[in-house]
Coordinates of C-alpha atoms in Angstrom, one line a residue:
N1 CA 18.9 -19.6 -42.3
T2 CA 16.9 -17.3 -44.5
D3 CA 17.6 -14.0 -46.3
G4 CA 16.7 -11.1 -44.1
P5 CA 16.3 -7.4 -44.9
E6 CA 19.0 -5.9 -47.2
G7 CA 20.3 -9.4 -48.0
R8 CA 21.5 -10.2 -44.5
I9 CA 21.4 -13.8 -43.3
V10 CA 18.9 -14.3 -40.4
D11 CA 19.5 -17.3 -38.1
V12 CA 15.9 -18.3 -37.1
A13 CA 17.1 -21.2 -35.0
N14 CA 19.0 -18.8 -32.6
P15 CA 16.8 -15.8 -32.0
F16 CA 17.8 -13.0 -29.7
F17 CA 15.6 -12.4 -26.7
G18 CA 15.3 -9.2 -24.5
P19 CA 14.9 -9.3 -20.8
S20 CA 11.6 -10.4 -19.2
E21 CA 9.1 -7.7 -18.1
S22 CA 7.0 -7.7 -14.9
N23 CA 4.4 -5.0 -14.1
L24 CA 2.7 -4.6 -10.7
D25 CA -0.3 -2.4 -10.0
L26 CA -1.4 -1.8 -6.4
W27 CA -4.5 -0.2 -4.8
I28 CA -5.7 0.4 -1.3
S29 CA -9.1 1.8 -0.3
H30 CA -11.1 2.8 2.7
E31 CA -14.8 3.2 3.2
R32 CA -16.7 5.1 5.9
V33 CA -20.2 6.2 6.6
L34 CA -20.6 10.0 7.3
A35 CA -23.3 12.4 8.4
N36 CA -25.6 10.1 10.5
D37 CA -25.4 7.2 8.1
S38 CA -26.7 9.3 5.1
I39 CA -23.4 9.5 3.1
D40 CA -21.1 6.7 2.1
W41 CA -17.5 7.8 1.5
K42 CA -14.8 5.9 -0.3
I43 CA -11.2 6.9 -0.9
Q44 CA -8.9 4.8 -3.0
L45 CA -5.2 5.1 -4.1
N46 CA -4.0 3.3 -7.2
V47 CA -0.3 2.9 -8.1
R48 CA 0.3 1.8 -11.6
N49 CA 3.7 0.1 -12.5
A50 CA 4.7 0.2 -8.8
L51 CA 8.0 -1.7 -9.4
G52 CA 8.8 -0.1 -12.7
E53 CA 12.3 0.1 -13.9
E54 CA 13.7 3.3 -15.5
D55 CA 16.1 1.4 -17.8
L56 CA 15.4 1.5 -21.6
I57 CA 13.8 -1.7 -22.9
P58 CA 15.5 -3.3 -25.9
V59 CA 13.0 -3.9 -28.8
R60 CA 15.1 -4.9 -31.8
S61 CA 18.5 -6.4 -32.3
Q62 CA 21.1 -6.0 -35.1
P63 CA 22.4 -9.1 -36.9
D64 CA 25.5 -9.1 -34.7
G65 CA 23.4 -9.2 -31.5
S66 CA 23.8 -5.6 -30.5
I67 CA 20.6 -3.7 -29.7
G68 CA 19.3 -1.5 -32.5
I69 CA 16.1 0.0 -31.0
Y70 CA 15.1 0.7 -27.4
R71 CA 11.8 2.0 -26.0
I72 CA 11.1 4.1 -23.0
P73 CA 9.3 2.2 -20.2
E74 CA 6.0 3.4 -18.9
G75 CA 6.5 5.5 -15.7
R76 CA 4.9 5.0 -12.3
T77 CA 1.6 6.8 -11.8
F78 CA -0.5 7.6 -8.8
E79 CA -4.3 8.2 -8.8
L80 CA -6.3 9.2 -5.8
T81 CA -10.1 9.1 -6.0
S82 CA -12.7 10.1 -3.5
T83 CA -16.4 9.1 -4.0
F84 CA -19.5 10.1 -2.0
S85 CA -22.8 8.2 -2.4
F86 CA -26.0 9.6 -1.1

């Protein structure tokens, strides 16, 4: 045990751990030749944090084990791109 902030005792042998985090990004694309083989077209959809949870994520615990600070998880985002090559 060591002295923690404000004179509290911190038990370094028994730390508190938050839940594990998993992130998954997905993408799908399609390519096609247009206009008599003179234009290459590609369209792609990216999904970031596809399986993201909306629950707050614990960041710091109090000496009694209760959660003192949470953070907001990154939300799911979608990005659609279309590219033409000549």
